[in-house]
């Protein structure tokens, strides 16, 4: 199941124009110029990430269905605000 969830997270990030540059079954890392702006936005939605300066952001697997939905909604909201 972990491999499937890792692939699901990578696909979700890619759909939101944040393709992972690395990771494993437990997390995905995105290197993007917007990486430093995302943690605050996601934290307001209850999603914790780890920022690696200057441009890396690590996303862990959501624990349950509601976490997946919250992550997807927060990423879409960020994209809409910054389009």
mmCIF file of C-alpha atoms in Angstrom:
data_model
loop_
_atom_site.group_PDB
_atom_site.id
_atom_site.type_symbol
_atom_site.label_atom_id
_atom_site.label_comp_id
_atom_site.label_asym_id
_atom_site.label_seq_id
_atom_site.Cartn_x
_atom_site.Cartn_y
_atom_site.Cartn_z
ATOM 1 C CA UNK A 1 0.000 0.000 0.000
ATOM 2 C CA UNK A 2 2.828 2.435 0.733
ATOM 3 C CA UNK A 3 4.114 2.232 -2.833
ATOM 4 C CA UNK A 4 0.630 2.940 -4.180
ATOM 5 C CA UNK A 5 0.190 5.899 -1.841
ATOM 6 C CA UNK A 6 3.625 7.265 -2.767
ATOM 7 C CA UNK A 7 2.681 7.083 -6.445
ATOM 8 C CA UNK A 8 -0.669 8.710 -5.666
ATOM 9 C CA UNK A 9 1.066 11.597 -3.896
ATOM 10 C CA UNK A 10 3.480 12.055 -6.811
ATOM 11 C CA UNK A 11 0.550 12.096 -9.248
ATOM 12 C CA UNK A 12 -1.403 14.618 -7.149
ATOM 13 C CA UNK A 13 1.575 16.965 -6.938
ATOM 14 C CA UNK A 14 2.213 16.631 -10.670
ATOM 15 C CA UNK A 15 -1.439 17.430 -11.440
ATOM 16 C CA UNK A 16 -1.023 20.626 -9.405
ATOM 17 C CA UNK A 17 2.069 21.638 -11.428
ATOM 18 C CA UNK A 18 4.452 20.609 -8.644
ATOM 19 C CA UNK A 19 6.163 17.526 -10.077
ATOM 20 C CA UNK A 20 8.335 15.757 -7.512
ATOM 21 C CA UNK A 21 12.065 15.723 -8.089
ATOM 22 C CA UNK A 22 12.638 12.847 -5.688
ATOM 23 C CA UNK A 23 11.155 10.857 -2.884
ATOM 24 C CA UNK A 24 10.118 7.384 -1.836
ATOM 25 C CA UNK A 25 6.980 5.567 -0.720
ATOM 26 C CA UNK A 26 6.668 7.755 2.405
ATOM 27 C CA UNK A 27 7.290 11.223 0.992
ATOM 28 C CA UNK A 28 7.844 13.281 -2.154
ATOM 29 C CA UNK A 29 10.154 16.271 -2.545
ATOM 30 C CA UNK A 30 9.325 19.181 -4.824
ATOM 31 C CA UNK A 31 11.995 21.645 -5.933
ATOM 32 C CA UNK A 32 10.264 24.735 -7.217
ATOM 33 C CA UNK A 33 10.663 28.496 -7.013
ATOM 34 C CA UNK A 34 7.336 28.621 -5.124
ATOM 35 C CA UNK A 35 8.497 26.146 -2.471
ATOM 36 C CA UNK A 36 9.200 28.838 0.119
ATOM 37 C CA UNK A 37 5.664 30.264 -0.231
ATOM 38 C CA UNK A 38 3.715 27.015 0.032
ATOM 39 C CA UNK A 39 4.344 25.926 3.665
ATOM 40 C CA UNK A 40 2.421 28.838 5.198
ATOM 41 C CA UNK A 41 -0.532 28.352 2.856
ATOM 42 C CA UNK A 42 -0.627 24.617 3.514
ATOM 43 C CA UNK A 43 -0.211 25.032 7.280
ATOM 44 C CA UNK A 44 -3.349 27.178 7.376
ATOM 45 C CA UNK A 45 -5.153 24.123 5.953
ATOM 46 C CA UNK A 46 -3.631 21.849 8.602
ATOM 47 C CA UNK A 47 -0.990 20.370 6.294
ATOM 48 C CA UNK A 48 2.568 20.258 7.572
ATOM 49 C CA UNK A 49 5.499 20.130 5.171
ATOM 50 C CA UNK A 50 9.253 20.420 5.577
ATOM 51 C CA UNK A 51 11.077 23.201 3.748
ATOM 52 C CA UNK A 52 14.629 22.585 2.566
ATOM 53 C CA UNK A 53 16.241 25.820 1.508
ATOM 54 C CA UNK A 54 16.522 27.224 -0.978
ATOM 55 C CA UNK A 55 13.853 25.522 -3.084
ATOM 56 C CA UNK A 56 12.898 22.105 -1.723
ATOM 57 C CA UNK A 57 9.628 21.161 -0.054
ATOM 58 C CA UNK A 58 8.905 17.678 1.306
ATOM 59 C CA UNK A 59 5.372 16.306 1.434
ATOM 60 C CA UNK A 60 4.612 13.271 3.589
ATOM 61 C CA UNK A 61 1.792 10.851 2.917
ATOM 62 C CA UNK A 62 -1.615 11.916 4.212
ATOM 63 C CA UNK A 63 -2.812 9.477 6.855
ATOM 64 C CA UNK A 64 -6.413 9.026 5.772
ATOM 65 C CA UNK A 65 -8.982 9.935 3.124
ATOM 66 C CA UNK A 66 -9.758 13.298 4.709
ATOM 67 C CA UNK A 67 -6.051 14.201 4.631
ATOM 68 C CA UNK A 68 -5.843 13.424 0.920
ATOM 69 C CA UNK A 69 -8.885 15.579 0.261
ATOM 70 C CA UNK A 70 -7.514 18.428 2.393
ATOM 71 C CA UNK A 71 -4.157 18.325 0.570
ATOM 72 C CA UNK A 72 -5.793 18.343 -2.852
ATOM 73 C CA UNK A 73 -8.109 21.200 -1.897
ATOM 74 C CA UNK A 74 -5.276 23.282 -0.402
ATOM 75 C CA UNK A 75 -3.083 22.831 -3.480
ATOM 76 C CA UNK A 76 -5.936 23.757 -5.813
ATOM 77 C CA UNK A 77 -6.751 26.800 -3.698
ATOM 78 C CA UNK A 78 -3.106 27.873 -3.840
ATOM 79 C CA UNK A 79 -3.049 27.469 -7.628
ATOM 80 C CA UNK A 80 -6.278 29.493 -8.012
ATOM 81 C CA UNK A 81 -4.904 32.308 -5.875
ATOM 82 C CA UNK A 82 -1.578 32.378 -7.697
ATOM 83 C CA UNK A 83 -2.707 31.774 -11.275
#
